[in-house]
Tab-separated table of C-alpha atoms and ligand atoms in Angstrom:
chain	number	residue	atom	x	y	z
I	10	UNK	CA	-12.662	-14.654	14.330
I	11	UNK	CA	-14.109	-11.212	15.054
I	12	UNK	CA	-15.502	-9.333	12.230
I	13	UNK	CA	-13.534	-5.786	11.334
I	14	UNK	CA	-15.952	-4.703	8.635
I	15	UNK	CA	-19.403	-4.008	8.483
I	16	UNK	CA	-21.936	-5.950	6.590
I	17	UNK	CA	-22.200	-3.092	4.409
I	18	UNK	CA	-18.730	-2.303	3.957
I	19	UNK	CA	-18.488	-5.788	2.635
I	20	UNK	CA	-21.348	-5.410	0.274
I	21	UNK	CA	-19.689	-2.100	-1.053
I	22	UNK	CA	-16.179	-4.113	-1.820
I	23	UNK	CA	-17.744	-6.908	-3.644
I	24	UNK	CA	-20.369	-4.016	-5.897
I	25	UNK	CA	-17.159	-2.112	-6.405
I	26	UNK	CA	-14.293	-3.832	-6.054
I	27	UNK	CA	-12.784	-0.838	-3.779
I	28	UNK	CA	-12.948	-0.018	-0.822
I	29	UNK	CA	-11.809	3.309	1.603
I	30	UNK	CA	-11.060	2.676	4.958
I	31	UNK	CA	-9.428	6.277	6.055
I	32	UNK	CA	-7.418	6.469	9.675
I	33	UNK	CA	-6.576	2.574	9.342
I	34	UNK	CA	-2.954	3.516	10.534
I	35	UNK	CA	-1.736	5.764	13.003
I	36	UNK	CA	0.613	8.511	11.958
I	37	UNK	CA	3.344	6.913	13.437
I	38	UNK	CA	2.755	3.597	12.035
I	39	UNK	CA	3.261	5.341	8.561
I	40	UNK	CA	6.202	7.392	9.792
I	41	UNK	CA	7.553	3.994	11.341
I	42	UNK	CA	7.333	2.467	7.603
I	43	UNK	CA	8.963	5.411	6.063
I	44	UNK	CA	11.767	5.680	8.271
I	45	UNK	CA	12.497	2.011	7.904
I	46	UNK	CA	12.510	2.137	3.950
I	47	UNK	CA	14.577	5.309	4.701
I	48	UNK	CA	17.485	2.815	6.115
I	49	UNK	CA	16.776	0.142	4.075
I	50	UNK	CA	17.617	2.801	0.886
I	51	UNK	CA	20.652	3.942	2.879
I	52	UNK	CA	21.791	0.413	3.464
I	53	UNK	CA	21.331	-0.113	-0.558
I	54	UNK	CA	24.105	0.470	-3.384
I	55	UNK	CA	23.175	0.630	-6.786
I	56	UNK	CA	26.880	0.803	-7.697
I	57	UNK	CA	27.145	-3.045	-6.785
I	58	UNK	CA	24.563	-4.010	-9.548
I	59	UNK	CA	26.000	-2.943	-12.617
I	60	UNK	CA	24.468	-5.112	-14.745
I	61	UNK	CA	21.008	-4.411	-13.617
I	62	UNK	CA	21.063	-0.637	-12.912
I	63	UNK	CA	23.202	0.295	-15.629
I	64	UNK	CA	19.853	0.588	-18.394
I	65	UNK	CA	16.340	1.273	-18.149
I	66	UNK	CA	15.973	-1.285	-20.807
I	67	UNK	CA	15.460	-5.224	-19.925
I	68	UNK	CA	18.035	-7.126	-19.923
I	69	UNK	CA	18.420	-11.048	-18.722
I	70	UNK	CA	20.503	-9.582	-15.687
I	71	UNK	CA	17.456	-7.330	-14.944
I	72	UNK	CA	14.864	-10.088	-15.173
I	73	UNK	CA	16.676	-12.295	-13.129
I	74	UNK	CA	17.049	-9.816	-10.289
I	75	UNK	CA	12.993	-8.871	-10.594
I	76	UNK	CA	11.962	-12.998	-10.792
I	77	UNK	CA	14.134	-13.607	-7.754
I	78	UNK	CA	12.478	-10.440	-5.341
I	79	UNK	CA	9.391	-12.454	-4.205
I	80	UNK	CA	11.652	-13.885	-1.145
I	81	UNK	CA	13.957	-10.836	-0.798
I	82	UNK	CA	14.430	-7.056	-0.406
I	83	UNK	CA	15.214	-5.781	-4.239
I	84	UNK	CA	15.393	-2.152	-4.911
I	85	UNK	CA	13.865	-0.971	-8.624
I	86	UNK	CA	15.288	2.065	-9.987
I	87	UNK	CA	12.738	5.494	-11.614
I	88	UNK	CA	14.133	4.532	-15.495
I	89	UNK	CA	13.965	8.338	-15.239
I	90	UNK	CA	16.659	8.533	-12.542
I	91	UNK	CA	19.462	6.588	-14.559
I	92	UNK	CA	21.320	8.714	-16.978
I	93	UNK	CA	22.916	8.047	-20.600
I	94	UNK	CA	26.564	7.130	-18.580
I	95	UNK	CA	24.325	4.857	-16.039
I	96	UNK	CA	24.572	6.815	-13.033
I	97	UNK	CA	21.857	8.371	-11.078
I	98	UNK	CA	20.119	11.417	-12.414
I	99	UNK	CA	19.023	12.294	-8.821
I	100	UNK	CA	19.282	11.618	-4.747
I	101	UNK	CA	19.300	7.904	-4.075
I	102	UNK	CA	16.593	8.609	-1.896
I	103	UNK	CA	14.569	9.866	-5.264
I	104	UNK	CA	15.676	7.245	-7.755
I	105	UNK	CA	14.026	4.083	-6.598
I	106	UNK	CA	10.577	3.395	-7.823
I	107	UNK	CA	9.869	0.486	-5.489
I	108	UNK	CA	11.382	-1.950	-3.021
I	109	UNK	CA	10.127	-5.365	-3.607
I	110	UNK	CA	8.720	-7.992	-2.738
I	111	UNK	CA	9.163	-10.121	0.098
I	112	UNK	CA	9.514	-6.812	2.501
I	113	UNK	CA	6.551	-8.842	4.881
I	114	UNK	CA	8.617	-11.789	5.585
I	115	UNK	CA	12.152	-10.401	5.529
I	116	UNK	CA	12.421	-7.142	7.142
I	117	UNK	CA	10.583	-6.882	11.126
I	118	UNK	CA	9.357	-3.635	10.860
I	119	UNK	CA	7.406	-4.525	7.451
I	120	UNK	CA	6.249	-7.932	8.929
I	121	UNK	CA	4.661	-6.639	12.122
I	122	UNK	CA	2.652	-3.912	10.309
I	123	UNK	CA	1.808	-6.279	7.491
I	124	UNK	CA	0.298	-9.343	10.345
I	125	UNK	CA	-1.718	-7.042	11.976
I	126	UNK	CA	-4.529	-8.759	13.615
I	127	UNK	CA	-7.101	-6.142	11.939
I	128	UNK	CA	-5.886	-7.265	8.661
I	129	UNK	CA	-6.221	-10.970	9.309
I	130	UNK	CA	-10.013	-10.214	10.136
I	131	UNK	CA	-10.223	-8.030	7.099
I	132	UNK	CA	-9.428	-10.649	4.628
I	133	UNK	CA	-11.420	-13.426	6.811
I	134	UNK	CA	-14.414	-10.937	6.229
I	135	UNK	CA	-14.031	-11.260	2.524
I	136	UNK	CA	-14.006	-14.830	1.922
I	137	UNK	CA	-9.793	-15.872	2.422
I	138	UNK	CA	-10.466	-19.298	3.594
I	139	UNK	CA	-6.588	-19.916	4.357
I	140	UNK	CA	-5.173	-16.204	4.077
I	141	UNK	CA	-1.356	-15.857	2.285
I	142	UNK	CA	0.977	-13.343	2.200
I	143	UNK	CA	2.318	-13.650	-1.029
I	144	UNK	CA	4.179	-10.220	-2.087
I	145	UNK	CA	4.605	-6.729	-0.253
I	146	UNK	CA	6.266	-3.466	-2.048
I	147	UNK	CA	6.937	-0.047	-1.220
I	148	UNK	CA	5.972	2.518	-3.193
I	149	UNK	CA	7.711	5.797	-3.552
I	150	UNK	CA	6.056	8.022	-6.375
I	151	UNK	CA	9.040	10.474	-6.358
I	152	UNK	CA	8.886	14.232	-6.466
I	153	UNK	CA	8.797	14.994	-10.248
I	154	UNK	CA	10.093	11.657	-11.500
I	155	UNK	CA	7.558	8.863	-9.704
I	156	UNK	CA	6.312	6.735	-12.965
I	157	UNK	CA	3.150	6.109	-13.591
I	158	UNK	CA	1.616	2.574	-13.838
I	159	UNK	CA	-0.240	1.596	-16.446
I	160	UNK	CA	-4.001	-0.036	-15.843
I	161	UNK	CA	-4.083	-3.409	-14.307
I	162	UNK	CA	-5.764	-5.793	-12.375
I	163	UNK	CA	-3.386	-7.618	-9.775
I	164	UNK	CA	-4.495	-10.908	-10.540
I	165	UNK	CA	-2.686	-10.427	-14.113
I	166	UNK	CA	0.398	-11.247	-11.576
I	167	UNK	CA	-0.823	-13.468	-9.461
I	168	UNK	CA	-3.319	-15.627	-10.378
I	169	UNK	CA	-5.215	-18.044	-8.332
I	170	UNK	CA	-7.746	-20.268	-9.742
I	171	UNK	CA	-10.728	-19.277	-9.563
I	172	UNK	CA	-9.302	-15.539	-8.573
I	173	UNK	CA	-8.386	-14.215	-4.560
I	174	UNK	CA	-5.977	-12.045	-4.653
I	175	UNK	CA	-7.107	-8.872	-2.665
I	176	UNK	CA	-4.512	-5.724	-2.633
I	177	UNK	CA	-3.936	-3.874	0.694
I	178	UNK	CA	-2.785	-0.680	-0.175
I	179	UNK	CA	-1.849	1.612	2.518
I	180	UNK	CA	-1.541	5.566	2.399
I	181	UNK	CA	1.967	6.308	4.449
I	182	UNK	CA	1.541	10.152	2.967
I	183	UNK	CA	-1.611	11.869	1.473
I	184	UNK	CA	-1.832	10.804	-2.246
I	185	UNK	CA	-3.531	12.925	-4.511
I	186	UNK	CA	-4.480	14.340	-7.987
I	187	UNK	CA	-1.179	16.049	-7.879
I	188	UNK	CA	1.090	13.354	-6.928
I	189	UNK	CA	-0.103	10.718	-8.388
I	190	UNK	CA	-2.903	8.751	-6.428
I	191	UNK	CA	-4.751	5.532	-7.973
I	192	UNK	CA	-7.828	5.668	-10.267
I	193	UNK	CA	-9.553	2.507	-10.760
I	194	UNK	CA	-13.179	1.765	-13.101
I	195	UNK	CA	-15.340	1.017	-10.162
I	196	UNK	CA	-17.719	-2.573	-11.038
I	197	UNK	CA	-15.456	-3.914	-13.428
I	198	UNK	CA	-13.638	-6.292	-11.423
I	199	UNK	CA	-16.912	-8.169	-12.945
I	200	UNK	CA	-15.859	-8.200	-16.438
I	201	UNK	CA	-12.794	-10.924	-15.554
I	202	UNK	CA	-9.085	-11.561	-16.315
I	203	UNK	CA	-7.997	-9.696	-19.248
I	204	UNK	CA	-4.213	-10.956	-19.111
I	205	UNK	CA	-1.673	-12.635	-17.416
I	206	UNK	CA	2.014	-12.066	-16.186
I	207	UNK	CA	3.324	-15.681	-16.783
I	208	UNK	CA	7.435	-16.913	-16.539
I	209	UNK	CA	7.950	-18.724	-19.590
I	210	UNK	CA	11.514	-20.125	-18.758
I	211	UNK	CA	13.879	-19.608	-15.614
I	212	UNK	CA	14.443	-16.091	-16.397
I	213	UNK	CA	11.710	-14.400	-19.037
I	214	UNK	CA	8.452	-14.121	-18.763
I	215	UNK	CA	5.414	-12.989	-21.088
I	216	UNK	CA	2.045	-10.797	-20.748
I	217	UNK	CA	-0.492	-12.991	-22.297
I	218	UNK	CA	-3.591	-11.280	-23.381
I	219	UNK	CA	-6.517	-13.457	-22.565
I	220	UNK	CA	-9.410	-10.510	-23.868
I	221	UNK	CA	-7.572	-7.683	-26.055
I	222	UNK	CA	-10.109	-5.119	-25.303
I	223	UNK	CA	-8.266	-1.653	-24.458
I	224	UNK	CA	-8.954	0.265	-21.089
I	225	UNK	CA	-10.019	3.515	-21.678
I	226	UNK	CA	-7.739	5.705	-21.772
I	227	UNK	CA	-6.551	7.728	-19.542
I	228	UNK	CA	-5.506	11.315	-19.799
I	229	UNK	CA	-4.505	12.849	-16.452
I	230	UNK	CA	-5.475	16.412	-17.980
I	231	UNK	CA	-9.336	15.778	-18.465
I	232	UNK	CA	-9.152	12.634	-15.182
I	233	UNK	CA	-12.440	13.826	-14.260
I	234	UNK	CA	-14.590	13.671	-17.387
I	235	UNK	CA	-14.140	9.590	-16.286
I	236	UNK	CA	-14.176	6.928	-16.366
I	237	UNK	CA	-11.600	6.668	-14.316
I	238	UNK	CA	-12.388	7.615	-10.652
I	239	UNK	CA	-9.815	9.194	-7.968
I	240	UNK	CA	-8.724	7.028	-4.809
I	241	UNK	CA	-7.470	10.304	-3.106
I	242	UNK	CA	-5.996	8.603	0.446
I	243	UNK	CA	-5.088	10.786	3.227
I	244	UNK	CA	-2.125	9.495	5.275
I	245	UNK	CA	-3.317	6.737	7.121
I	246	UNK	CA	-6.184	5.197	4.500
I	247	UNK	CA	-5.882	1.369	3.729
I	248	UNK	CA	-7.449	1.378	0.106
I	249	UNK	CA	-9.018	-2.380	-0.417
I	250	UNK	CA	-8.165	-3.215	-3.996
I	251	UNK	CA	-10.332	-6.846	-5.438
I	252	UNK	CA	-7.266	-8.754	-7.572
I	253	UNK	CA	-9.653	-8.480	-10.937
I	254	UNK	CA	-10.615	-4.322	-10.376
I	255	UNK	CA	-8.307	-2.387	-13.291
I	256	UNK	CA	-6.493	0.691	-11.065
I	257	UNK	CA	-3.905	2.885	-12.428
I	258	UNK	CA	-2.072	5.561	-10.816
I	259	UNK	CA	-0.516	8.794	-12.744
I	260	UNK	CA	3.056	9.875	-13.280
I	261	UNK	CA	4.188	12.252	-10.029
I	262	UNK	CA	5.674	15.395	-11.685
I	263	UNK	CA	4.678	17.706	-8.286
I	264	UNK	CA	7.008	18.488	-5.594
I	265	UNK	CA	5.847	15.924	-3.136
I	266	UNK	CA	6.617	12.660	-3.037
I	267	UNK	CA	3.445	9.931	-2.409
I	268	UNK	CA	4.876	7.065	-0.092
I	269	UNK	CA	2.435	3.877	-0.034
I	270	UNK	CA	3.092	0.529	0.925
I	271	UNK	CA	0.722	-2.738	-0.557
I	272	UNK	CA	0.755	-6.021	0.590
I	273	UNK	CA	-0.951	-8.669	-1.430
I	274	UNK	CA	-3.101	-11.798	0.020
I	275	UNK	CA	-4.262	-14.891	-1.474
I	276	UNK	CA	-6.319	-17.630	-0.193
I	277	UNK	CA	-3.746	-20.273	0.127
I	278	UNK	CA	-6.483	-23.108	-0.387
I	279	UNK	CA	-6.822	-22.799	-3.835
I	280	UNK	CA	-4.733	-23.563	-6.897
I	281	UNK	CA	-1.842	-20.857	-7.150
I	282	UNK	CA	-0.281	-20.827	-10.524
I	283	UNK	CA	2.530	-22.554	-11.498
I	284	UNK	CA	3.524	-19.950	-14.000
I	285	UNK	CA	2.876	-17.200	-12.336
I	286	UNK	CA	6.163	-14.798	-12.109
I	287	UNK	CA	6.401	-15.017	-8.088
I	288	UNK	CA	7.104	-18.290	-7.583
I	289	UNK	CA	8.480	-19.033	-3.477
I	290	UNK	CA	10.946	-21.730	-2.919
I	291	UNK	CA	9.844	-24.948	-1.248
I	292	UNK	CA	11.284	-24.966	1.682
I	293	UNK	CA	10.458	-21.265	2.277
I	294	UNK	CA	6.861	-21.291	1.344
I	295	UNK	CA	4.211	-17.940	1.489
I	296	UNK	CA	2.859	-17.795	5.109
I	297	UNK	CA	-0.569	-16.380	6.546
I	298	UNK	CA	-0.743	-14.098	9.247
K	310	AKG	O1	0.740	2.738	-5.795
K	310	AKG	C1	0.480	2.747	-6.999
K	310	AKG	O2	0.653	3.736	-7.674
K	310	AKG	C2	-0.053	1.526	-7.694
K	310	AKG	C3	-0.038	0.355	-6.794
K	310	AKG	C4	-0.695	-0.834	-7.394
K	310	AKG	O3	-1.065	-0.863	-8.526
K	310	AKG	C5	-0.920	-1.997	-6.543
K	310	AKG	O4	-0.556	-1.983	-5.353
K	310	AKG	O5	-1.506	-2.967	-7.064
């Protein structure tokens, strides 16, 4: 297959475990992706899902509806957009957090962006010896109420042995300081798996720590004294994220939203976890491109 990165763009992903490709999408692939969420939120009804929209708090309801999104469209609610009587605080269009997370194989607009040839070559240039598609979100980092999201490294989810998950994250509006880009701790994707999303029965699950040092932390009023270190994206920028590089993003309290869609890919060769959270039914397995 024909390379789509450089030699040095792939030396600069595995030193840093990040890597900036700006322009990767047109602006009407990213208006193409927001207008489809756009109907997909229409289409949606919290009402119908009492038992799972009703708290921010977990619940076995809740669980079940999150462990059974890997092969389906599932909406996730802004805890800050559900009120003391359950009902939405704000605009359906502002409550959800995230849709989740089989957006790549169920929905056609999300599958043709996601199999883009490019990104087949992408992954090829990194290593993928068998490249899977194993989970796709949309992000919306709402105006004033978009949560933040705590440090992590995406192989804590989805854990391969040894480790291949790679993140494609993809700027569908300009994410900054204000509204809530990533940070990540450029290098330390070296320093390995520091814990691990696991189910533990048909419907919990448990964060196991496997090395209890803290991140630093991080303190969105004095960002740039660091560690931490901005992945500002204009529309359009794919942001290459290696599964072990820690990446955070910050809470969204400006008056513009920060759209993003991620789609992550494995290397379907090696041992996937049997206790990792996102398991896919047999006879619908995780596909390549
Ligand atoms: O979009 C964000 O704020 C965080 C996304 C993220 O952590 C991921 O795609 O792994």
């Amino acid at each position: 297959m024909p390379s789509y990165l450089t030699a040095d763009q792939v030396s600069a992903f595995h030193r840093d475990g990040v890597l900036c490709l700006p322009g990767f999408a047109s602006r009407s692939d990213c208006e193409g992706l927001m207008a489809r969420a756009a109907q997909l939120v229409d289409a949606f009804e919290p009402a119908r899902f009492p038992s799972v929209f009703t708290t921010a708090a977990r619940t076995p309801s809740r669980d079940a509806y999150f462990l059974g999104s890997g092969a389906d469209i599932r909406f996730f609610l802004e805890p800050e957009a559900i009120g003391r009587d359950g009902g939405l605080t704000c605009p359906k269009h502002e409550a959800i957090n995230k849709i989740g997370h089989g957006l790549h194989d169920r929905d056609p607009v999300f599958d043709r962006f996601s199999r883009d040839g490019r990104l087949a070559a992408l992954v090829d240039d990194l290593g993928l010896a068998q490249p899977t598609l194993i989970q796709s979100m949309y992000l919306f980092k709402s105006p004033r109420i978009g949560g933040e999201v705590a440090c992590h490294q995406d192989a804590t989810f989805l854990a391969t042995e040894p480790d291949t998950v790679i993140g494609l994250w993809f700027a569908l509006q300009d994410a900054t300081r204000e509204n809530g880009c990533m940070w990540a701790l450029p290098g330390a994707h070296r320093d390995g798996l520091r814990a691990r999303f696991v189910r533990t029965g048909d419907a919990t699950t448990q964060m196991r720590v496997l090395d209890p040092t803290p991140y630093p932390l991080f303190d969105p009023h004095r960002a740039d004294d660091g560690p931490y270190v901005p992945l500002e994206a204009a529309q359009g920028t794919l942001v290459v994220l290696h599964g072990l590089l820690p990446h955070l993003s910050g809470a969204n309290r400006s008056p513009r939203s920060r759209h993003a869609y991620a789609v992550h890919v494995l290397d379907g060769s090696v041992p996937y976890a049997a206790d990792n959270w996102l398991q896919r039914p047999p006879e619908d397995p995780a596909r390549g491109f």
